[in-house]
PDB file of C-alpha atoms in Angstrom:
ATOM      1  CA  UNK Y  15     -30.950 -80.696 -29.005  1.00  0.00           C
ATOM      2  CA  UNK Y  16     -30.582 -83.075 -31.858  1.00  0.00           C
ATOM      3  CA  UNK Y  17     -32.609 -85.503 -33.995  1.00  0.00           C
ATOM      4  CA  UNK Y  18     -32.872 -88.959 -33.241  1.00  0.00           C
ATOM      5  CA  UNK Y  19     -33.770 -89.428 -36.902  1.00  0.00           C
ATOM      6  CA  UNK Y  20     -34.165 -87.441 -40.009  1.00  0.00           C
ATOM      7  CA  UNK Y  21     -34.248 -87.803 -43.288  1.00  0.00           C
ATOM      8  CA  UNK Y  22     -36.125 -87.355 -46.933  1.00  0.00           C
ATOM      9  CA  UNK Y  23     -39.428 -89.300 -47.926  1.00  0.00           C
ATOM     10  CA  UNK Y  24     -40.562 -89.326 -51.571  1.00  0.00           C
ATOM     11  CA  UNK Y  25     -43.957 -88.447 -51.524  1.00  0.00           C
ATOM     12  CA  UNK Y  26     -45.941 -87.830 -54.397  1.00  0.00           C
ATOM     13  CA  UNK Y  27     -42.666 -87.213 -56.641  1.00  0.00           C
ATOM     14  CA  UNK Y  28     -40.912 -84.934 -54.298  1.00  0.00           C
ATOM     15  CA  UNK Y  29     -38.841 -85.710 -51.201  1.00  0.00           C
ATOM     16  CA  UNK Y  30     -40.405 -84.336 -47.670  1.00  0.00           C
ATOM     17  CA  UNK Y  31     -37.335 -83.620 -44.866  1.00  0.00           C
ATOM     18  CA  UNK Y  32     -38.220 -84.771 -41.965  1.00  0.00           C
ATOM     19  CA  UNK Y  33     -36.851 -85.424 -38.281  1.00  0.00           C
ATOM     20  CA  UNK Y  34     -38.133 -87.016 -35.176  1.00  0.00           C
ATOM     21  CA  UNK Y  35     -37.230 -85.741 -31.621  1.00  0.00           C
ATOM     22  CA  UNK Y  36     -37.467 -87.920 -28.415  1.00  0.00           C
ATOM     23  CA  UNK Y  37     -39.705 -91.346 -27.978  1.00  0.00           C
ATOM     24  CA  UNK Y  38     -42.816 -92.051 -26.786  1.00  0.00           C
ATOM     25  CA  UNK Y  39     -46.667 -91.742 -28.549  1.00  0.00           C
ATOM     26  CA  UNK Y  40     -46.388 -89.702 -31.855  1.00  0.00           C
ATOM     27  CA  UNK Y  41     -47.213 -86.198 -32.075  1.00  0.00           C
ATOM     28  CA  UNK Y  42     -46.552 -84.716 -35.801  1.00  0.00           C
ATOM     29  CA  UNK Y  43     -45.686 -81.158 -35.712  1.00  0.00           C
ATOM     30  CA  UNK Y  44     -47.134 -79.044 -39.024  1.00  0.00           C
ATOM     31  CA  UNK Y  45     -45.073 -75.668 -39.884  1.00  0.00           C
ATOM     32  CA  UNK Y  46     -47.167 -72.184 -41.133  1.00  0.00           C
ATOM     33  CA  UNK Y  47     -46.783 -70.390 -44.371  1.00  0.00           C
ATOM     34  CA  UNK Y  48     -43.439 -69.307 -45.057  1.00  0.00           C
ATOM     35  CA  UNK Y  49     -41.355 -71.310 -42.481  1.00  0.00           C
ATOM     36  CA  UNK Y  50     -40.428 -74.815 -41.490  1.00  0.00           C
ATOM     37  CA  UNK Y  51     -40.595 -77.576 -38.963  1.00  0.00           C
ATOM     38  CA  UNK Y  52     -37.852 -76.608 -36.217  1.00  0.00           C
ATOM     39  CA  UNK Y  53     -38.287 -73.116 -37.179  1.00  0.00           C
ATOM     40  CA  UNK Y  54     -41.823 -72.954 -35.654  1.00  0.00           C
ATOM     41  CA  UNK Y  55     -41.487 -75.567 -33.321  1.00  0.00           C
ATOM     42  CA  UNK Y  56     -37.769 -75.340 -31.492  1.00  0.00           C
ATOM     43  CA  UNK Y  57     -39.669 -74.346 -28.136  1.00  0.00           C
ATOM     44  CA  UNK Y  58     -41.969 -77.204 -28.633  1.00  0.00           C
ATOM     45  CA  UNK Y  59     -39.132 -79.625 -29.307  1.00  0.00           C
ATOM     46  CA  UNK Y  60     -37.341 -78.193 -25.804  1.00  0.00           C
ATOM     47  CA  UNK Y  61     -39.921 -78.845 -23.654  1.00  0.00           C
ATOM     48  CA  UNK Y  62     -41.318 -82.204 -25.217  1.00  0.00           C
ATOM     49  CA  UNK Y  63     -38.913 -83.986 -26.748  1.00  0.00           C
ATOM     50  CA  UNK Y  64     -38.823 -86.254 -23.089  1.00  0.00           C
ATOM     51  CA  UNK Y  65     -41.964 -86.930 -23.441  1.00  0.00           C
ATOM     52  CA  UNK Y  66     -43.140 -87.680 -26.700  1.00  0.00           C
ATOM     53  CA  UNK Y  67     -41.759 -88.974 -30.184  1.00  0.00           C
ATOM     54  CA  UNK Y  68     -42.238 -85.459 -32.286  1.00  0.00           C
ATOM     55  CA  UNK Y  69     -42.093 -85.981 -36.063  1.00  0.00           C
ATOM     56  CA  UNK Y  70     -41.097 -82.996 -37.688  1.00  0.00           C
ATOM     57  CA  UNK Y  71     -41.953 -82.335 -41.423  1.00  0.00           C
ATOM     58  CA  UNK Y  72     -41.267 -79.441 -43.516  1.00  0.00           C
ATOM     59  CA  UNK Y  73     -44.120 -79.243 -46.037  1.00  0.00           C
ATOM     60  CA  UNK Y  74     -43.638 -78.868 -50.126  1.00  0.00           C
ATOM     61  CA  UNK Y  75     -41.957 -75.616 -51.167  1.00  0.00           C
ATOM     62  CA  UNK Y  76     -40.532 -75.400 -47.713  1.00  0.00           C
ATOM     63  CA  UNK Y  77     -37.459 -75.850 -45.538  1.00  0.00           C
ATOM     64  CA  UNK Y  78     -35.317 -78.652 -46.829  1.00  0.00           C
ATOM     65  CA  UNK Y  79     -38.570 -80.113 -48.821  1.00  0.00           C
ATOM     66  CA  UNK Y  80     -39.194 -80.567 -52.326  1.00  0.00           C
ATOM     67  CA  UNK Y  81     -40.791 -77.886 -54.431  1.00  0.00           C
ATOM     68  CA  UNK Y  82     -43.685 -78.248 -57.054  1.00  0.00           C
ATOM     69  CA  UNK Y  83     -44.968 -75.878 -59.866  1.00  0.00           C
ATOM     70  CA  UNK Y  84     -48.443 -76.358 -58.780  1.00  0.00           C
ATOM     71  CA  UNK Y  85     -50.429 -74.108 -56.890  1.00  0.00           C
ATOM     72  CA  UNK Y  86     -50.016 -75.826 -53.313  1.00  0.00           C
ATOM     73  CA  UNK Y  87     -53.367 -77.103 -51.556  1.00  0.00           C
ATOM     74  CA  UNK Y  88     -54.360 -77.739 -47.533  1.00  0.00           C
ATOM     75  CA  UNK Y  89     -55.229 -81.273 -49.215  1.00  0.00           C
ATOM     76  CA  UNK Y  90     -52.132 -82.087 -50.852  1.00  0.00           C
ATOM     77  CA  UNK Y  91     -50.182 -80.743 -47.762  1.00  0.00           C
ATOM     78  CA  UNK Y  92     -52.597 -83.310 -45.308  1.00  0.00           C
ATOM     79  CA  UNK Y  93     -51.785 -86.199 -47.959  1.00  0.00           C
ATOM     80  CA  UNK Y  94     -48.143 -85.190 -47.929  1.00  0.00           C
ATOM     81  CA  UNK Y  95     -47.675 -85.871 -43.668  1.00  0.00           C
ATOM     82  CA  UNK Y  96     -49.755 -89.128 -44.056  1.00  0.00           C
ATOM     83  CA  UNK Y  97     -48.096 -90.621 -46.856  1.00  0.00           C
ATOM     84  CA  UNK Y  98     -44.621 -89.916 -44.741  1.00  0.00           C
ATOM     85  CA  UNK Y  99     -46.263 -91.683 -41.548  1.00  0.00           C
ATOM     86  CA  UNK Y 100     -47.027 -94.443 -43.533  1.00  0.00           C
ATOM     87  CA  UNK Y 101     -43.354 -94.525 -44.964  1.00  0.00           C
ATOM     88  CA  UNK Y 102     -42.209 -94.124 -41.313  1.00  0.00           C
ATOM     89  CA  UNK Y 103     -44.805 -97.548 -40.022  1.00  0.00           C
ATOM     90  CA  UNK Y 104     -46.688 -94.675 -37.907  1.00  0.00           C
ATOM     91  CA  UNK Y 105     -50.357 -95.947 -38.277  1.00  0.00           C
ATOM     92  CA  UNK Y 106     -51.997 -93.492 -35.371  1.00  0.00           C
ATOM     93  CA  UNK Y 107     -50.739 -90.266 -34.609  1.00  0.00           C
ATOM     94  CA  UNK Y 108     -51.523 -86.873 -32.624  1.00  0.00           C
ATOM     95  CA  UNK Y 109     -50.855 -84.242 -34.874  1.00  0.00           C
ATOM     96  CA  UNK Y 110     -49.865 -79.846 -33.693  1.00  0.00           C
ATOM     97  CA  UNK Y 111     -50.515 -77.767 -37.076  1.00  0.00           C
ATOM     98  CA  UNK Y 112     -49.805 -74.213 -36.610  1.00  0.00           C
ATOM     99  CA  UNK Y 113     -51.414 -71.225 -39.028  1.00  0.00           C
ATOM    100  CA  UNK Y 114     -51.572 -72.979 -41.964  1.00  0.00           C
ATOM    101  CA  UNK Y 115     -50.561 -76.089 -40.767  1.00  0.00           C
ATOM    102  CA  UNK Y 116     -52.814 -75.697 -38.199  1.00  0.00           C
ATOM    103  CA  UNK Y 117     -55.707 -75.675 -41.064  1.00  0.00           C
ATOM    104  CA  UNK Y 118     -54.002 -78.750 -42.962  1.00  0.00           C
ATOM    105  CA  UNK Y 119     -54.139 -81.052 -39.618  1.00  0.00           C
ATOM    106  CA  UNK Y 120     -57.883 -79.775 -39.178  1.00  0.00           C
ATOM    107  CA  UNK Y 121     -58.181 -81.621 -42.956  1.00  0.00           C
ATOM    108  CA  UNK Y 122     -55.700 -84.578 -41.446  1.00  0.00           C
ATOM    109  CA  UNK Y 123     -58.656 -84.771 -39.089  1.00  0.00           C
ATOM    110  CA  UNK Y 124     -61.625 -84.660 -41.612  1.00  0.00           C
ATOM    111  CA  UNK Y 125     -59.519 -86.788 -44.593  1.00  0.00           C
ATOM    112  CA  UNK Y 126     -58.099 -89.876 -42.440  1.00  0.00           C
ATOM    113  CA  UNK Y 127     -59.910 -90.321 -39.356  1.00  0.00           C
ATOM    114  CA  UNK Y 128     -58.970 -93.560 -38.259  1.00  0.00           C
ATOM    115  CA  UNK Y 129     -55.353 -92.363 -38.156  1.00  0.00           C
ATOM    116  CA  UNK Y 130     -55.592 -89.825 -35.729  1.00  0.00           C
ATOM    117  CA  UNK Y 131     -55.689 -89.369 -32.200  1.00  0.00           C
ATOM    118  CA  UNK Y 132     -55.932 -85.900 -31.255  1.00  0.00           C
ATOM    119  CA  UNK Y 133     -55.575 -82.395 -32.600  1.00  0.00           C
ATOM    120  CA  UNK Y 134     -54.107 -78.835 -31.852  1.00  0.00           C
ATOM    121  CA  UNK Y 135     -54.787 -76.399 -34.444  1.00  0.00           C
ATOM    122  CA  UNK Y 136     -53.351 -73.088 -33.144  1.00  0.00           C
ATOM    123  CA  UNK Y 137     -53.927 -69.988 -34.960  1.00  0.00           C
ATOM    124  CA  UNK Y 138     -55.781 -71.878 -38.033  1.00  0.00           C
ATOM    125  CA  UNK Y 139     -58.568 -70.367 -40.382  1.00  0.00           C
ATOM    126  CA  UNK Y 140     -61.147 -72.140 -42.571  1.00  0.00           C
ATOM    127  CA  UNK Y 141     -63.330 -68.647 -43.913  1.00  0.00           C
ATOM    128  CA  UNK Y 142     -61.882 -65.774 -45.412  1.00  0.00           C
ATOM    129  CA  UNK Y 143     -64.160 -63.933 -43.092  1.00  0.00           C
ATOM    130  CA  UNK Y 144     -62.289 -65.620 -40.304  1.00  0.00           C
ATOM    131  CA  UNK Y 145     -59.370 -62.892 -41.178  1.00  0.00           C
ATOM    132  CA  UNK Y 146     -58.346 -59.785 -39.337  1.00  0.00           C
ATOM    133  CA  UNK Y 147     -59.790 -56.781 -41.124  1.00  0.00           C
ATOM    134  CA  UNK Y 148     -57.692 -55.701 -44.635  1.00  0.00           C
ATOM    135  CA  UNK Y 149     -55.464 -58.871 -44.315  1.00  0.00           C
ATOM    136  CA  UNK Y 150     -56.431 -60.308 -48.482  1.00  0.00           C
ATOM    137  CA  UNK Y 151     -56.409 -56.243 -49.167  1.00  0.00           C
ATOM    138  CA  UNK Y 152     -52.944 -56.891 -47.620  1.00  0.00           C
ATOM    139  CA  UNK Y 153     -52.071 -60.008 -49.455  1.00  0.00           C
ATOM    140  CA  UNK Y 154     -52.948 -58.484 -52.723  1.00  0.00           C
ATOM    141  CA  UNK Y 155     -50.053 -56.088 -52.613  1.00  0.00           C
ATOM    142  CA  UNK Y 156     -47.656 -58.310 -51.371  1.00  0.00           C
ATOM    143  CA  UNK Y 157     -44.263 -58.777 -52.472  1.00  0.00           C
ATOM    144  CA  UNK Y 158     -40.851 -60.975 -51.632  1.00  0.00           C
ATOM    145  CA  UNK Y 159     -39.499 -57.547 -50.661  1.00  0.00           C
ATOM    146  CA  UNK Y 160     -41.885 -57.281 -47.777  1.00  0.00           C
ATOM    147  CA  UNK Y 161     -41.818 -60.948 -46.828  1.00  0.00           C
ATOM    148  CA  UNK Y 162     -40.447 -60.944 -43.126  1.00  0.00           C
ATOM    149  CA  UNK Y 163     -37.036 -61.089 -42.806  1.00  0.00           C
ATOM    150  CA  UNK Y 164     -36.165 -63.758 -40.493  1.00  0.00           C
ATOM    151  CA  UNK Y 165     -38.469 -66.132 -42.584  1.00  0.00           C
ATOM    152  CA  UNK Y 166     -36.460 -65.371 -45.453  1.00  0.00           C
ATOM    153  CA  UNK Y 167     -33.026 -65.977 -43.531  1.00  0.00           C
ATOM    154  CA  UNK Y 168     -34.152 -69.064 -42.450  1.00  0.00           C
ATOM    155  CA  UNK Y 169     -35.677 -70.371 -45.727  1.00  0.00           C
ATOM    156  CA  UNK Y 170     -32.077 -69.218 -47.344  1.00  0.00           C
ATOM    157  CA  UNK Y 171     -30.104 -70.678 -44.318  1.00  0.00           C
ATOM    158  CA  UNK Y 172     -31.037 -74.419 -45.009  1.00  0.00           C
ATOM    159  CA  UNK Y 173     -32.085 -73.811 -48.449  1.00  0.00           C
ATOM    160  CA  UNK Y 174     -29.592 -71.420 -50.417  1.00  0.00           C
ATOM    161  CA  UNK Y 175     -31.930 -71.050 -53.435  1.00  0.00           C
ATOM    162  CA  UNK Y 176     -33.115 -67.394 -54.245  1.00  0.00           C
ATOM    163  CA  UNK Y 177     -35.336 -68.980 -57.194  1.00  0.00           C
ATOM    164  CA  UNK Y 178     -36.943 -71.703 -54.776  1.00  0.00           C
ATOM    165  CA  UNK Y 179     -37.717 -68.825 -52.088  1.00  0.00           C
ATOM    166  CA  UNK Y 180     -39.312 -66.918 -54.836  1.00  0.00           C
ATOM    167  CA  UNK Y 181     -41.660 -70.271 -55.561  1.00  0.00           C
ATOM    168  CA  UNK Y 182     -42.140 -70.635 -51.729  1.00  0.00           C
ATOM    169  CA  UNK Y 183     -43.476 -67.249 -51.129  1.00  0.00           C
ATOM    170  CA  UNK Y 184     -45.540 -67.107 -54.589  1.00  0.00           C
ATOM    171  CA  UNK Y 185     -47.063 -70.505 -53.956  1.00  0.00           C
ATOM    172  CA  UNK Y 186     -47.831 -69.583 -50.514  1.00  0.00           C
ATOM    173  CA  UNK Y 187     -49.523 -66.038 -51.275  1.00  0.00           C
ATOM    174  CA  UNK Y 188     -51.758 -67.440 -53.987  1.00  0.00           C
ATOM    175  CA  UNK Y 189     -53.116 -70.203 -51.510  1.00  0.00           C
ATOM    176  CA  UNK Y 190     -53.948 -67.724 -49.403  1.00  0.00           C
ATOM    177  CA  UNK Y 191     -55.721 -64.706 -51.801  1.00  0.00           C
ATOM    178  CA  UNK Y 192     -57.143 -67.597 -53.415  1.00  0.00           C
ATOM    179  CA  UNK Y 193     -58.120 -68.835 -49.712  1.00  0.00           C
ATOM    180  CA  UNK Y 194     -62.094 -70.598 -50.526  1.00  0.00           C
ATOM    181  CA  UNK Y 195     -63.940 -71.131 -47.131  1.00  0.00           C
ATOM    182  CA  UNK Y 196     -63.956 -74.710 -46.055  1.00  0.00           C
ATOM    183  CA  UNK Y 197     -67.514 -76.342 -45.550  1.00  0.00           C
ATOM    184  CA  UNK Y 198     -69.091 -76.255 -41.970  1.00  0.00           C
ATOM    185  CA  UNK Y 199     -69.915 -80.134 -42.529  1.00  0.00           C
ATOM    186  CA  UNK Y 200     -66.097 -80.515 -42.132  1.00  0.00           C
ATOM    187  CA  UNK Y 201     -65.538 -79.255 -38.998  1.00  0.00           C
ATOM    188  CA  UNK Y 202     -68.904 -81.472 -38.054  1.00  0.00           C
ATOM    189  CA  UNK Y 203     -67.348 -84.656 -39.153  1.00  0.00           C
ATOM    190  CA  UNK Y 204     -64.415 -84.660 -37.040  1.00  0.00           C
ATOM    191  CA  UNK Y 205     -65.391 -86.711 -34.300  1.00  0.00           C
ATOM    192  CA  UNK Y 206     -61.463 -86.652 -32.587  1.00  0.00           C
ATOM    193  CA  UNK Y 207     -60.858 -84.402 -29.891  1.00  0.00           C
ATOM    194  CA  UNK Y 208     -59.688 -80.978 -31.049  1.00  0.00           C
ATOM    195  CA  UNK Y 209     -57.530 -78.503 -29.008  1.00  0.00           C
ATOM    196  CA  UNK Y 210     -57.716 -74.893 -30.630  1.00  0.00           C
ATOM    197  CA  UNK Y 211     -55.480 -72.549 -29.610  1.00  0.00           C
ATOM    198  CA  UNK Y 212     -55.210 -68.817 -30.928  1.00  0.00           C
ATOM    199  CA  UNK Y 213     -53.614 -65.289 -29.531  1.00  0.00           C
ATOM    200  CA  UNK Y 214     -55.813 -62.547 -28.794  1.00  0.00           C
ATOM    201  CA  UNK Y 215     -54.353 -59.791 -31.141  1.00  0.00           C
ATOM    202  CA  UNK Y 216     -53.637 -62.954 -33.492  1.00  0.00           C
ATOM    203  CA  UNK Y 217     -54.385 -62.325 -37.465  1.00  0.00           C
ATOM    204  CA  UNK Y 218     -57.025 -64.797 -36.889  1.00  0.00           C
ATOM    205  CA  UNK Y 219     -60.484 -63.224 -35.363  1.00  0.00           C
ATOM    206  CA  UNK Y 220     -60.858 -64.345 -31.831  1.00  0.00           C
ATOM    207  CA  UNK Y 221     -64.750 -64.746 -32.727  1.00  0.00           C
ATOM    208  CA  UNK Y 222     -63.638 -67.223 -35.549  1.00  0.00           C
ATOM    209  CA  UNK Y 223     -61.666 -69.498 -33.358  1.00  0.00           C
ATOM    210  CA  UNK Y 224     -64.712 -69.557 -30.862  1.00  0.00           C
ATOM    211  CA  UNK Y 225     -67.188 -69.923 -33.943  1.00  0.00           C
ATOM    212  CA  UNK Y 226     -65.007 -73.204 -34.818  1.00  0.00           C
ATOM    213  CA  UNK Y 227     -65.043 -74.438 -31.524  1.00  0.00           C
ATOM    214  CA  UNK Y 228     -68.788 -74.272 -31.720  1.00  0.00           C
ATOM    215  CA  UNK Y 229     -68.653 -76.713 -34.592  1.00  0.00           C
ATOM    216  CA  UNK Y 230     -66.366 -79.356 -33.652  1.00  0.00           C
ATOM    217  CA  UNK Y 231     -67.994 -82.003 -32.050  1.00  0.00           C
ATOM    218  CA  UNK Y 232     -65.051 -82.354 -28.929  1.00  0.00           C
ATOM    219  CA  UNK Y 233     -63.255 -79.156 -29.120  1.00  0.00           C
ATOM    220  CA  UNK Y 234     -61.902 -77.385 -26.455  1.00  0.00           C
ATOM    221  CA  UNK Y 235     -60.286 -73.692 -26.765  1.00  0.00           C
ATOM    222  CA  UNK Y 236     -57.836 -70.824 -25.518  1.00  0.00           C
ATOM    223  CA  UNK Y 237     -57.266 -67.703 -26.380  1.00  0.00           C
ATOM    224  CA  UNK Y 238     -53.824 -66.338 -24.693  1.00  0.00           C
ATOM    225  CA  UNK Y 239     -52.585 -62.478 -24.109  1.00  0.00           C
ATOM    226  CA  UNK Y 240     -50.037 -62.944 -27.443  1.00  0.00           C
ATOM    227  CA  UNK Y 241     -50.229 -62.412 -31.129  1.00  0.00           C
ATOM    228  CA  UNK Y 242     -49.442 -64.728 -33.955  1.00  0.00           C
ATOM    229  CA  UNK Y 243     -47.586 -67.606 -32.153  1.00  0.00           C
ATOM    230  CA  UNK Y 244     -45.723 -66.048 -29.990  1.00  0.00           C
ATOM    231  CA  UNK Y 245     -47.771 -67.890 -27.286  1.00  0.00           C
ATOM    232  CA  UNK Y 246     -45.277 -70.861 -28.820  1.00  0.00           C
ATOM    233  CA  UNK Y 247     -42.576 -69.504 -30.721  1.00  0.00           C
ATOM    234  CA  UNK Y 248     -39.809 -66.237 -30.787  1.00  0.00           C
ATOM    235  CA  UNK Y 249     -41.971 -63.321 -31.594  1.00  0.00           C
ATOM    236  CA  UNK Y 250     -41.373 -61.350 -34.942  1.00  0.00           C
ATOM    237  CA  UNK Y 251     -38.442 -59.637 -33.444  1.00  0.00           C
ATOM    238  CA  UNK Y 252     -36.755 -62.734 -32.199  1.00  0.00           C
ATOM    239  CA  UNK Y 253     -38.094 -62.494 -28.525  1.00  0.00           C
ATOM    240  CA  UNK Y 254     -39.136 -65.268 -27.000  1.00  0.00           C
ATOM    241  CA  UNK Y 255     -41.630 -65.279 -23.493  1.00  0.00           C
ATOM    242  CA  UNK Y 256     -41.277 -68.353 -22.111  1.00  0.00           C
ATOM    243  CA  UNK Y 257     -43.171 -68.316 -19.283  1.00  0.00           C
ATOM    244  CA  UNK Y 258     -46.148 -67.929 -21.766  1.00  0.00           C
ATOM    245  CA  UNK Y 259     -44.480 -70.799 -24.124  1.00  0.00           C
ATOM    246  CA  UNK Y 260     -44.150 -73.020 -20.991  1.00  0.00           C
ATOM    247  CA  UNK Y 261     -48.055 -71.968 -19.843  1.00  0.00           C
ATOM    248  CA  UNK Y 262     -49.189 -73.239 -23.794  1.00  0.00           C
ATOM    249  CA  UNK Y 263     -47.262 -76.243 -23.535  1.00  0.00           C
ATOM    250  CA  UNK Y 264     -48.633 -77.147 -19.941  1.00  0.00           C
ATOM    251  CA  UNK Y 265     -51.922 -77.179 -21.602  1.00  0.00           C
ATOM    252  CA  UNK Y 266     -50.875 -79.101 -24.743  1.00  0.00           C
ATOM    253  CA  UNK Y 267     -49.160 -81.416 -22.408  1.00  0.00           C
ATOM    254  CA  UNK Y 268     -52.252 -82.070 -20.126  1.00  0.00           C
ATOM    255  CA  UNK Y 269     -54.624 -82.254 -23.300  1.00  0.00           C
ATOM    256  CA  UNK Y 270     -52.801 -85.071 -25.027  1.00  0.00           C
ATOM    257  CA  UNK Y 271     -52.093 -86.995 -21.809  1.00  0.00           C
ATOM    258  CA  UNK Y 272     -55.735 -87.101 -20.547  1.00  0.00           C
TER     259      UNK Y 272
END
């Protein structure tokens, strides 16, 4: 499986990696907290790269991306992929955020209407209350020595940088303790249709997703047997169930092409 493309975008005075998989219309894929593009989405890539063209982009602080030594926002992250589909000549685009990239396409959505076609936030959060019990409790104590493992190997793998990990993992865990729920009236204004997908034992509250899918105008929802992602990626111990990947990428599949 290789790229047809990648490369490094200034954006905002720092370069964003990205690659693109496959032809066809464009579906952006958004990485969570901690990781990066073909980190989260290698099973995604596998089973869509013949079907769509999949721009890949590893966010600031992340993956082979430029870092900043300002606290990192869900807005600066949504004006980050946008200004890179502009510098691509991508003027419409379906865009798969997942966990926190799942809440920076659900601002994609709210921020730059016109340029979107379709949505699928899986596992994303817009109030703190939207949290699994103790999880800011949690964050509070966190540490680099407690960050998971294979998210560290893979951060150090394409990015041999102990200082820069350090940034990526402090950055991230003050966005998050410093998490501020987002406004209703933004879920209200997106008017594009809206796939949300979340697991069942998930660190997101299964009443949350639903509560979101209440507010968005076209939304549709599922909530699969899995935890975190592993409904679309290697679980935290590197396992990966593909029958349930393929089952979540059926659906994605049929609600992009219909």
């Amino acid at each position: 499986m290789n790229s047809k493309s990648n490369g490094y975008i200034n954006a905002d005075n720092i370069n964003l990696y990205f690659e693109i998989y496959g032809e066809g219309k464009p579906l952006v894929l958004i990485h969570g907290g901690g990781s990066s593009g073909f980190y989260d989405f290698e099973e995604t890539i596998k089973r869509l790269e013949n079907e769509f063209q999949l721009i890949v982009i590893d966010l600031q602080n992340h993956g082979r991306s430029g870092h900043r030594n300002i606290p990192e926002t869900f807005e600066q992250d949504a004006k980050d992929v946008m200004s890179v589909l502009e510098q691509l000549h991508i003027s419409k685009a379906s865009f798969f955020g997942f966990s926190n990239g799942a809440t920076t396409v659900l601002h994609i959505a709210h921020l730059f209407q016109d340029q979107v076609e379709k949505i699928i936030a899986a596992s994303g959060v817009t109030k703190r209350s939207g949290m699994v019990d103790g999880f800011f409790e949690g964050m509070s104590k966190a540490s680099i020595d407690n960050m998971m493992q294979k998210l560290k190997d893979n951060f150090l793998k394409i990015n041999p940088n102990e200082n820069l990990l350090k940034n990526m993992f402090d950055k991230d865990s003050r966005r998050m303790m410093n998490f501020q729920d987002i406004n209703d009236a933004v879920l209200k204004s997106i008017k594009k249709p809206v796939f949300l997908i979340a697991g069942d034992r998930d660190v997101i509250k299964s009443q949350h997703i639903v509560e979101m899918n209440q507010l968005i105008p076209h939304s549709r929802l599922i909530i699969l047997p899995a935890g975190h992602g592993n409904y679309m990626m290697a679980d935290e111990n590197g396992n990966v169930d593909a029958e349930l990947i393929d089952f979540t990428i059926s659906q994605i599949r049929k609600f992009l092409n219909t």
